[in-house]
Amino acid sequence: MRTPIVAGNWKMFKTIADAKQFADAVKEQKKVAGVEQVICAPFTALSALAEALQGTEIALGAQNMHFEEQGAFTGEISPLMLKEIGVRYVIIGHSERRQYFNETDESVNKKTKAALQHGLKPIVCVGESLEEREAGKTAEVVGTQTKAALSGVSVEQLADVVIAYEPIWAIGTGKSSTSADANETIAIIRSVIAEDFGQEAAAAVRIQYGGSVKPENIASYMAESEIDGALVGGASLTADSFIQLVQGAR
Ligand SMILES: O=C(CO)COP(=O)(O)O
């Protein structure tokens, strides 16, 4: 049985004050059990959130990191720095980072391995563009991205990896993938993982869907056999909506 996991990706939204307000509002809501919950906040809000989320079910995540522990990498944040403030998850290879910040399959792989070495759980993002989808290349693209990201990861380490399938054309557009289509692609990702890690390990990996997930549609994704949760942007920004997403994932 794979435990469902709902992760909010706040992207470049929320000051420290906003983040604290979110945490206060979450605390007023009833706790939801049985679903792993993560908020991936901007770096500047992580420390404050680590404290503010105490007593909630929500674990802390970052949205990116460098793969080195330290060094002359101006503007970067290392896995050690994230660990120190209580971060447990880190999004790796989000399509916005691949598109705007030159993230490559190679850097995604380095970061995935570095996260695992430091006891951080990577949420590794894969997904095709609209052009690739229309050219019938979805399976090839997500297969290549998945294999590259997980190259050199051990079977034991794979247990700490979460994959997020986010079709680029569905992100922030309101155009979500149908749950059946998302399920089909996620099944492909799982079979690609099985080729390298074996059936048993692949069957245990959690794979989320992301792209215009809302409280109103999360249940339809969760009803699919291969989908184990959601990585949510816009709809994770208010406590009310985030809790509804978590409830919908049970
Ligand atoms: O990119 C996403 C999560 O990482 C999805 O964003 P939206 O939920 O806003 O479409």
PDB file of C-alpha atoms and ligand atoms in Angstrom:
ATOM      1  CA  MET A   1       0.000   0.000   0.000  1.00  0.00           C
ATOM      2  CA  ARG A   2       1.445   3.362  -0.999  1.00  0.00           C
ATOM      3  CA  THR A   3       0.685   6.237   1.386  1.00  0.00           C
ATOM      4  CA  PRO A   4      -0.810   9.149  -0.543  1.00  0.00           C
ATOM      5  CA  ILE A   5       1.277  12.309  -0.603  1.00  0.00           C
ATOM      6  CA  VAL A   6       0.015  15.817  -1.291  1.00  0.00           C
ATOM      7  CA  ALA A   7       2.676  18.475  -1.734  1.00  0.00           C
ATOM      8  CA  GLY A   8       2.114  22.183  -2.203  1.00  0.00           C
ATOM      9  CA  ASN A   9       4.613  23.989  -4.389  1.00  0.00           C
ATOM     10  CA  TRP A  10       4.355  27.631  -3.471  1.00  0.00           C
ATOM     11  CA  LYS A  11       6.756  28.665  -6.245  1.00  0.00           C
ATOM     12  CA  MET A  12       7.787  32.339  -5.826  1.00  0.00           C
ATOM     13  CA  PHE A  13       4.831  33.235  -3.649  1.00  0.00           C
ATOM     14  CA  LYS A  14       4.614  34.214   0.029  1.00  0.00           C
ATOM     15  CA  THR A  15       6.746  36.348   2.276  1.00  0.00           C
ATOM     16  CA  ILE A  16       7.625  35.094   5.762  1.00  0.00           C
ATOM     17  CA  ALA A  17       4.600  36.927   7.123  1.00  0.00           C
ATOM     18  CA  ASP A  18       2.321  35.259   4.537  1.00  0.00           C
ATOM     19  CA  ALA A  19       3.793  31.851   5.334  1.00  0.00           C
ATOM     20  CA  LYS A  20       3.193  32.292   9.063  1.00  0.00           C
ATOM     21  CA  GLN A  21      -0.390  33.302   8.359  1.00  0.00           C
ATOM     22  CA  PHE A  22      -0.861  30.096   6.354  1.00  0.00           C
ATOM     23  CA  ALA A  23       0.520  28.020   9.253  1.00  0.00           C
ATOM     24  CA  ASP A  24      -1.790  29.743  11.750  1.00  0.00           C
ATOM     25  CA  ALA A  25      -4.778  29.101   9.498  1.00  0.00           C
ATOM     26  CA  VAL A  26      -3.849  25.417   9.061  1.00  0.00           C
ATOM     27  CA  LYS A  27      -3.701  25.001  12.821  1.00  0.00           C
ATOM     28  CA  GLU A  28      -7.326  26.099  13.086  1.00  0.00           C
ATOM     29  CA  GLN A  29      -8.409  23.262  10.783  1.00  0.00           C
ATOM     30  CA  LYS A  30      -9.003  19.669  11.803  1.00  0.00           C
ATOM     31  CA  LYS A  31      -5.963  17.441  11.335  1.00  0.00           C
ATOM     32  CA  VAL A  32      -6.205  14.940   8.509  1.00  0.00           C
ATOM     33  CA  ALA A  33      -4.503  11.578   9.005  1.00  0.00           C
ATOM     34  CA  GLY A  34      -3.419   8.988   6.475  1.00  0.00           C
ATOM     35  CA  VAL A  35      -2.011  11.408   3.917  1.00  0.00           C
ATOM     36  CA  GLU A  36       1.570  12.645   3.885  1.00  0.00           C
ATOM     37  CA  GLN A  37       1.513  16.425   3.579  1.00  0.00           C
ATOM     38  CA  VAL A  38       4.300  18.694   2.420  1.00  0.00           C
ATOM     39  CA  ILE A  39       4.657  22.403   1.770  1.00  0.00           C
ATOM     40  CA  CYS A  40       7.537  23.411  -0.495  1.00  0.00           C
ATOM     41  CA  ALA A  41       8.125  27.046   0.357  1.00  0.00           C
ATOM     42  CA  PRO A  42      10.568  29.686  -0.894  1.00  0.00           C
ATOM     43  CA  PHE A  43      13.979  29.466   0.818  1.00  0.00           C
ATOM     44  CA  THR A  44      13.439  32.654   2.787  1.00  0.00           C
ATOM     45  CA  ALA A  45      10.297  31.321   4.482  1.00  0.00           C
ATOM     46  CA  LEU A  46      11.629  27.854   5.369  1.00  0.00           C
ATOM     47  CA  SER A  47      13.119  28.648   8.776  1.00  0.00           C
ATOM     48  CA  ALA A  48      10.058  30.479   9.996  1.00  0.00           C
ATOM     49  CA  LEU A  49       7.765  27.769   8.643  1.00  0.00           C
ATOM     50  CA  ALA A  50       9.777  25.016  10.345  1.00  0.00           C
ATOM     51  CA  GLU A  51       8.769  26.589  13.610  1.00  0.00           C
ATOM     52  CA  ALA A  52       5.277  27.704  12.623  1.00  0.00           C
ATOM     53  CA  LEU A  53       4.262  24.252  11.319  1.00  0.00           C
ATOM     54  CA  GLN A  54       5.204  22.479  14.539  1.00  0.00           C
ATOM     55  CA  GLY A  55       2.212  20.583  15.845  1.00  0.00           C
ATOM     56  CA  THR A  56       0.766  20.146  12.358  1.00  0.00           C
ATOM     57  CA  GLU A  57       1.000  17.108  10.078  1.00  0.00           C
ATOM     58  CA  ILE A  58       2.781  19.140   7.426  1.00  0.00           C
ATOM     59  CA  ALA A  59       6.418  18.432   6.554  1.00  0.00           C
ATOM     60  CA  LEU A  60       8.685  21.048   5.082  1.00  0.00           C
ATOM     61  CA  GLY A  61      10.044  20.984   1.545  1.00  0.00           C
ATOM     62  CA  ALA A  62      12.302  23.181  -0.577  1.00  0.00           C
ATOM     63  CA  GLN A  63      11.853  23.856  -4.289  1.00  0.00           C
ATOM     64  CA  ASN A  64      15.432  23.371  -5.431  1.00  0.00           C
ATOM     65  CA  MET A  65      18.984  22.929  -4.110  1.00  0.00           C
ATOM     66  CA  HIS A  66      22.569  22.644  -5.328  1.00  0.00           C
ATOM     67  CA  PHE A  67      24.145  19.206  -5.411  1.00  0.00           C
ATOM     68  CA  GLU A  68      27.351  20.223  -3.607  1.00  0.00           C
ATOM     69  CA  GLU A  69      27.576  20.545   0.170  1.00  0.00           C
ATOM     70  CA  GLN A  70      29.373  23.885  -0.055  1.00  0.00           C
ATOM     71  CA  GLY A  71      31.519  25.909  -2.399  1.00  0.00           C
ATOM     72  CA  ALA A  72      31.846  28.999  -4.548  1.00  0.00           C
ATOM     73  CA  PHE A  73      28.343  28.866  -6.029  1.00  0.00           C
ATOM     74  CA  THR A  74      26.943  32.349  -5.528  1.00  0.00           C
ATOM     75  CA  GLY A  75      23.233  32.401  -4.882  1.00  0.00           C
ATOM     76  CA  GLU A  76      22.871  28.662  -4.314  1.00  0.00           C
ATOM     77  CA  ILE A  77      21.639  26.644  -1.316  1.00  0.00           C
ATOM     78  CA  SER A  78      23.126  23.278  -0.317  1.00  0.00           C
ATOM     79  CA  PRO A  79      21.508  20.104   1.033  1.00  0.00           C
ATOM     80  CA  LEU A  80      23.299  20.632   4.379  1.00  0.00           C
ATOM     81  CA  MET A  81      21.710  24.063   4.736  1.00  0.00           C
ATOM     82  CA  LEU A  82      18.259  22.626   4.087  1.00  0.00           C
ATOM     83  CA  LYS A  83      18.771  19.748   6.525  1.00  0.00           C
ATOM     84  CA  GLU A  84      19.905  22.147   9.224  1.00  0.00           C
ATOM     85  CA  ILE A  85      16.565  23.953   9.265  1.00  0.00           C
ATOM     86  CA  GLY A  86      14.428  20.835   9.259  1.00  0.00           C
ATOM     87  CA  VAL A  87      13.606  20.480   5.561  1.00  0.00           C
ATOM     88  CA  ARG A  88      12.655  16.896   4.652  1.00  0.00           C
ATOM     89  CA  TYR A  89      11.654  17.081   0.983  1.00  0.00           C
ATOM     90  CA  VAL A  90      13.060  18.907  -2.006  1.00  0.00           C
ATOM     91  CA  ILE A  91      11.535  19.368  -5.449  1.00  0.00           C
ATOM     92  CA  ILE A  92      14.088  18.521  -8.121  1.00  0.00           C
ATOM     93  CA  GLY A  93      13.838  19.338 -11.825  1.00  0.00           C
ATOM     94  CA  HIS A  94      10.532  21.210 -11.864  1.00  0.00           C
ATOM     95  CA  SER A  95       9.711  22.126 -15.476  1.00  0.00           C
ATOM     96  CA  GLU A  96      10.004  25.829 -14.617  1.00  0.00           C
ATOM     97  CA  ARG A  97      13.581  25.209 -13.528  1.00  0.00           C
ATOM     98  CA  ARG A  98      14.294  23.122 -16.627  1.00  0.00           C
ATOM     99  CA  GLN A  99      12.763  25.861 -18.810  1.00  0.00           C
ATOM    100  CA  TYR A 100      14.035  29.075 -17.187  1.00  0.00           C
ATOM    101  CA  PHE A 101      17.143  28.040 -15.235  1.00  0.00           C
ATOM    102  CA  ASN A 102      18.878  25.562 -17.519  1.00  0.00           C
ATOM    103  CA  GLU A 103      18.176  22.539 -15.349  1.00  0.00           C
ATOM    104  CA  THR A 104      19.166  19.438 -17.338  1.00  0.00           C
ATOM    105  CA  ASP A 105      18.668  15.698 -16.928  1.00  0.00           C
ATOM    106  CA  GLU A 106      22.272  15.614 -15.736  1.00  0.00           C
ATOM    107  CA  SER A 107      21.854  18.255 -13.020  1.00  0.00           C
ATOM    108  CA  VAL A 108      18.548  16.664 -11.989  1.00  0.00           C
ATOM    109  CA  ASN A 109      20.378  13.379 -11.537  1.00  0.00           C
ATOM    110  CA  LYS A 110      23.180  14.975  -9.490  1.00  0.00           C
ATOM    111  CA  LYS A 111      20.678  16.757  -7.279  1.00  0.00           C
ATOM    112  CA  THR A 112      18.540  13.647  -6.816  1.00  0.00           C
ATOM    113  CA  LYS A 113      21.548  11.634  -5.671  1.00  0.00           C
ATOM    114  CA  ALA A 114      22.798  14.455  -3.434  1.00  0.00           C
ATOM    115  CA  ALA A 115      19.383  14.804  -1.779  1.00  0.00           C
ATOM    116  CA  LEU A 116      19.267  11.071  -1.038  1.00  0.00           C
ATOM    117  CA  GLN A 117      22.830  11.049   0.289  1.00  0.00           C
ATOM    118  CA  HIS A 118      21.840  13.769   2.753  1.00  0.00           C
ATOM    119  CA  GLY A 119      18.601  12.155   3.868  1.00  0.00           C
ATOM    120  CA  LEU A 120      16.337  14.527   1.959  1.00  0.00           C
ATOM    121  CA  LYS A 121      13.465  13.049  -0.028  1.00  0.00           C
ATOM    122  CA  PRO A 122      13.525  14.254  -3.625  1.00  0.00           C
ATOM    123  CA  ILE A 123      10.277  14.987  -5.448  1.00  0.00           C
ATOM    124  CA  VAL A 124      11.563  14.484  -8.978  1.00  0.00           C
ATOM    125  CA  CYS A 125       9.512  16.204 -11.674  1.00  0.00           C
ATOM    126  CA  VAL A 126       9.075  14.853 -15.182  1.00  0.00           C
ATOM    127  CA  GLY A 127       6.656  15.830 -17.926  1.00  0.00           C
ATOM    128  CA  GLU A 128       6.231  16.543 -21.600  1.00  0.00           C
ATOM    129  CA  SER A 129       5.508  19.800 -23.432  1.00  0.00           C
ATOM    130  CA  LEU A 130       2.391  20.261 -25.560  1.00  0.00           C
ATOM    131  CA  GLU A 131       4.499  19.964 -28.695  1.00  0.00           C
ATOM    132  CA  GLU A 132       5.989  16.672 -27.513  1.00  0.00           C
ATOM    133  CA  ARG A 133       2.574  15.364 -26.572  1.00  0.00           C
ATOM    134  CA  GLU A 134       1.097  16.236 -29.946  1.00  0.00           C
ATOM    135  CA  ALA A 135       4.042  14.547 -31.650  1.00  0.00           C
ATOM    136  CA  GLY A 136       3.243  11.344 -29.738  1.00  0.00           C
ATOM    137  CA  LYS A 137       6.457  11.564 -27.718  1.00  0.00           C
ATOM    138  CA  THR A 138       5.060  11.586 -24.179  1.00  0.00           C
ATOM    139  CA  ALA A 139       6.234   8.082 -23.251  1.00  0.00           C
ATOM    140  CA  GLU A 140       9.682   8.651 -24.711  1.00  0.00           C
ATOM    141  CA  VAL A 141      10.148  12.018 -22.977  1.00  0.00           C
ATOM    142  CA  VAL A 142       9.000  10.977 -19.511  1.00  0.00           C
ATOM    143  CA  GLY A 143      10.837   7.662 -19.826  1.00  0.00           C
ATOM    144  CA  THR A 144      14.120   9.375 -20.680  1.00  0.00           C
ATOM    145  CA  GLN A 145      13.716  11.969 -17.930  1.00  0.00           C
ATOM    146  CA  THR A 146      12.885   9.311 -15.339  1.00  0.00           C
ATOM    147  CA  LYS A 147      15.773   7.017 -16.239  1.00  0.00           C
ATOM    148  CA  ALA A 148      18.239   9.920 -16.292  1.00  0.00           C
ATOM    149  CA  ALA A 149      17.058  11.298 -12.946  1.00  0.00           C
ATOM    150  CA  LEU A 150      17.366   7.925 -11.219  1.00  0.00           C
ATOM    151  CA  SER A 151      20.647   6.809 -12.772  1.00  0.00           C
ATOM    152  CA  GLY A 152      22.974   5.575 -10.020  1.00  0.00           C
ATOM    153  CA  VAL A 153      20.254   5.557  -7.332  1.00  0.00           C
ATOM    154  CA  SER A 154      20.131   2.294  -5.345  1.00  0.00           C
ATOM    155  CA  VAL A 155      17.029   0.159  -4.842  1.00  0.00           C
ATOM    156  CA  GLU A 156      17.089   1.071  -1.129  1.00  0.00           C
ATOM    157  CA  GLN A 157      17.310   4.784  -1.930  1.00  0.00           C
ATOM    158  CA  LEU A 158      14.447   4.540  -4.403  1.00  0.00           C
ATOM    159  CA  ALA A 159      12.076   4.028  -1.473  1.00  0.00           C
ATOM    160  CA  ASP A 160      12.665   7.690  -0.517  1.00  0.00           C
ATOM    161  CA  VAL A 161      12.044   9.052  -3.999  1.00  0.00           C
ATOM    162  CA  VAL A 162       8.749  10.600  -5.037  1.00  0.00           C
ATOM    163  CA  ILE A 163       8.132  11.188  -8.741  1.00  0.00           C
ATOM    164  CA  ALA A 164       5.827  13.982  -9.880  1.00  0.00           C
ATOM    165  CA  TYR A 165       4.395  13.657 -13.362  1.00  0.00           C
ATOM    166  CA  GLU A 166       3.577  17.197 -14.467  1.00  0.00           C
ATOM    167  CA  PRO A 167       2.648  17.671 -18.122  1.00  0.00           C
ATOM    168  CA  ILE A 168       3.970  21.154 -18.868  1.00  0.00           C
ATOM    169  CA  TRP A 169       0.846  22.178 -20.773  1.00  0.00           C
ATOM    170  CA  ALA A 170      -1.270  21.531 -17.658  1.00  0.00           C
ATOM    171  CA  ILE A 171       0.759  23.694 -15.253  1.00  0.00           C
ATOM    172  CA  GLY A 172      -0.962  26.888 -14.198  1.00  0.00           C
ATOM    173  CA  THR A 173      -3.200  26.777 -17.257  1.00  0.00           C
ATOM    174  CA  GLY A 174      -6.379  25.394 -15.741  1.00  0.00           C
ATOM    175  CA  LYS A 175      -6.119  22.670 -18.416  1.00  0.00           C
ATOM    176  CA  SER A 176      -5.613  19.575 -16.320  1.00  0.00           C
ATOM    177  CA  SER A 177      -4.843  16.211 -17.855  1.00  0.00           C
ATOM    178  CA  THR A 178      -7.742  13.773 -17.669  1.00  0.00           C
ATOM    179  CA  SER A 179      -7.246  11.372 -14.812  1.00  0.00           C
ATOM    180  CA  ALA A 180      -7.221   8.446 -17.271  1.00  0.00           C
ATOM    181  CA  ASP A 181      -4.460  10.030 -19.382  1.00  0.00           C
ATOM    182  CA  ALA A 182      -2.412  10.891 -16.289  1.00  0.00           C
ATOM    183  CA  ASN A 183      -2.856   7.341 -15.019  1.00  0.00           C
ATOM    184  CA  GLU A 184      -1.686   5.908 -18.327  1.00  0.00           C
ATOM    185  CA  THR A 185       1.493   8.016 -18.377  1.00  0.00           C
ATOM    186  CA  ILE A 186       2.212   7.293 -14.727  1.00  0.00           C
ATOM    187  CA  ALA A 187       1.892   3.571 -15.488  1.00  0.00           C
ATOM    188  CA  ILE A 188       4.531   4.068 -18.190  1.00  0.00           C
ATOM    189  CA  ILE A 189       6.821   5.836 -15.694  1.00  0.00           C
ATOM    190  CA  ARG A 190       6.369   2.939 -13.267  1.00  0.00           C
ATOM    191  CA  SER A 191       7.212   0.381 -15.936  1.00  0.00           C
ATOM    192  CA  VAL A 192      10.355   2.324 -16.876  1.00  0.00           C
ATOM    193  CA  ILE A 193      11.392   2.302 -13.206  1.00  0.00           C
ATOM    194  CA  ALA A 194      10.739  -1.458 -13.094  1.00  0.00           C
ATOM    195  CA  GLU A 195      13.209  -1.986 -15.947  1.00  0.00           C
ATOM    196  CA  ASP A 196      16.032  -0.570 -13.823  1.00  0.00           C
ATOM    197  CA  PHE A 197      14.945  -1.387 -10.261  1.00  0.00           C
ATOM    198  CA  GLY A 198      12.655  -4.433 -10.541  1.00  0.00           C
ATOM    199  CA  GLN A 199       8.906  -4.846 -10.224  1.00  0.00           C
ATOM    200  CA  GLU A 200       8.745  -4.804  -6.439  1.00  0.00           C
ATOM    201  CA  ALA A 201      10.662  -1.550  -6.003  1.00  0.00           C
ATOM    202  CA  ALA A 202       8.734   0.099  -8.843  1.00  0.00           C
ATOM    203  CA  ALA A 203       5.416  -0.945  -7.339  1.00  0.00           C
ATOM    204  CA  ALA A 204       6.377   0.792  -4.085  1.00  0.00           C
ATOM    205  CA  VAL A 205       7.431   4.163  -5.555  1.00  0.00           C
ATOM    206  CA  ARG A 206       4.988   6.972  -5.098  1.00  0.00           C
ATOM    207  CA  ILE A 207       4.116   8.911  -8.238  1.00  0.00           C
ATOM    208  CA  GLN A 208       2.124  12.116  -8.038  1.00  0.00           C
ATOM    209  CA  TYR A 209       0.210  13.949 -10.715  1.00  0.00           C
ATOM    210  CA  GLY A 210       0.643  17.731 -10.995  1.00  0.00           C
ATOM    211  CA  GLY A 211      -0.941  20.368 -13.203  1.00  0.00           C
ATOM    212  CA  SER A 212      -4.042  22.382 -12.322  1.00  0.00           C
ATOM    213  CA  VAL A 213      -5.028  20.078  -9.457  1.00  0.00           C
ATOM    214  CA  LYS A 214      -7.790  21.626  -7.357  1.00  0.00           C
ATOM    215  CA  PRO A 215      -9.940  20.514  -4.411  1.00  0.00           C
ATOM    216  CA  GLU A 216     -12.707  19.812  -6.970  1.00  0.00           C
ATOM    217  CA  ASN A 217     -10.692  17.405  -9.133  1.00  0.00           C
ATOM    218  CA  ILE A 218      -8.167  15.749  -6.803  1.00  0.00           C
ATOM    219  CA  ALA A 219     -10.481  12.827  -5.967  1.00  0.00           C
ATOM    220  CA  SER A 220     -10.711  11.821  -9.625  1.00  0.00           C
ATOM    221  CA  TYR A 221      -6.918  11.501  -9.805  1.00  0.00           C
ATOM    222  CA  MET A 222      -6.718   9.640  -6.514  1.00  0.00           C
ATOM    223  CA  ALA A 223      -9.301   7.148  -7.767  1.00  0.00           C
ATOM    224  CA  GLU A 224      -6.835   5.982 -10.426  1.00  0.00           C
ATOM    225  CA  SER A 225      -4.741   2.903  -9.645  1.00  0.00           C
ATOM    226  CA  GLU A 226      -1.313   4.394 -10.394  1.00  0.00           C
ATOM    227  CA  ILE A 227      -1.675   7.910  -8.954  1.00  0.00           C
ATOM    228  CA  ASP A 228      -0.461   8.332  -5.386  1.00  0.00           C
ATOM    229  CA  GLY A 229      -0.986  12.014  -4.753  1.00  0.00           C
ATOM    230  CA  ALA A 230      -0.576  15.464  -6.198  1.00  0.00           C
ATOM    231  CA  LEU A 231       1.973  18.238  -6.531  1.00  0.00           C
ATOM    232  CA  VAL A 232      -0.082  21.399  -6.436  1.00  0.00           C
ATOM    233  CA  GLY A 233       0.805  24.981  -7.259  1.00  0.00           C
ATOM    234  CA  GLY A 234      -1.951  27.594  -7.189  1.00  0.00           C
ATOM    235  CA  ALA A 235      -4.457  25.631  -5.120  1.00  0.00           C
ATOM    236  CA  SER A 236      -1.923  25.066  -2.316  1.00  0.00           C
ATOM    237  CA  LEU A 237      -1.609  28.746  -1.473  1.00  0.00           C
ATOM    238  CA  THR A 238      -4.472  29.039   0.996  1.00  0.00           C
ATOM    239  CA  ALA A 239      -4.786  26.876   4.092  1.00  0.00           C
ATOM    240  CA  ASP A 240      -8.415  26.180   3.347  1.00  0.00           C
ATOM    241  CA  SER A 241      -7.746  24.905  -0.145  1.00  0.00           C
ATOM    242  CA  PHE A 242      -4.654  22.934   0.944  1.00  0.00           C
ATOM    243  CA  ILE A 243      -6.597  21.107   3.651  1.00  0.00           C
ATOM    244  CA  GLN A 244      -9.383  20.340   1.173  1.00  0.00           C
ATOM    245  CA  LEU A 245      -6.788  18.868  -1.180  1.00  0.00           C
ATOM    246  CA  VAL A 246      -5.452  16.688   1.620  1.00  0.00           C
ATOM    247  CA  GLN A 247      -8.964  15.565   2.531  1.00  0.00           C
ATOM    248  CA  GLY A 248      -9.658  14.787  -1.100  1.00  0.00           C
ATOM    249  CA  ALA A 249      -6.562  12.597  -1.281  1.00  0.00           C
ATOM    250  CA  ARG A 250      -7.723  10.143   1.376  1.00  0.00           C
TER     251      ARG A 250
HETATM  252  O1  LIG B   1       3.703  23.236 -11.219  1.00  0.00           O
HETATM  253  C1  LIG B   1       2.854  22.790 -10.479  1.00  0.00           C
HETATM  254  C2  LIG B   1       3.223  22.204  -9.195  1.00  0.00           C
HETATM  255  O2  LIG B   1       4.589  21.978  -9.112  1.00  0.00           O
HETATM  256  C3  LIG B   1       1.421  22.846 -10.829  1.00  0.00           C
HETATM  257  O3  LIG B   1       0.989  24.144 -10.710  1.00  0.00           O
HETATM  258  P1  LIG B   1      -0.595  24.437 -10.735  1.00  0.00           P
HETATM  259  O4  LIG B   1      -1.221  23.519  -9.717  1.00  0.00           O
HETATM  260  O5  LIG B   1      -0.698  25.883 -10.349  1.00  0.00           O
HETATM  261  O6  LIG B   1      -1.047  24.118 -12.120  1.00  0.00           O
END
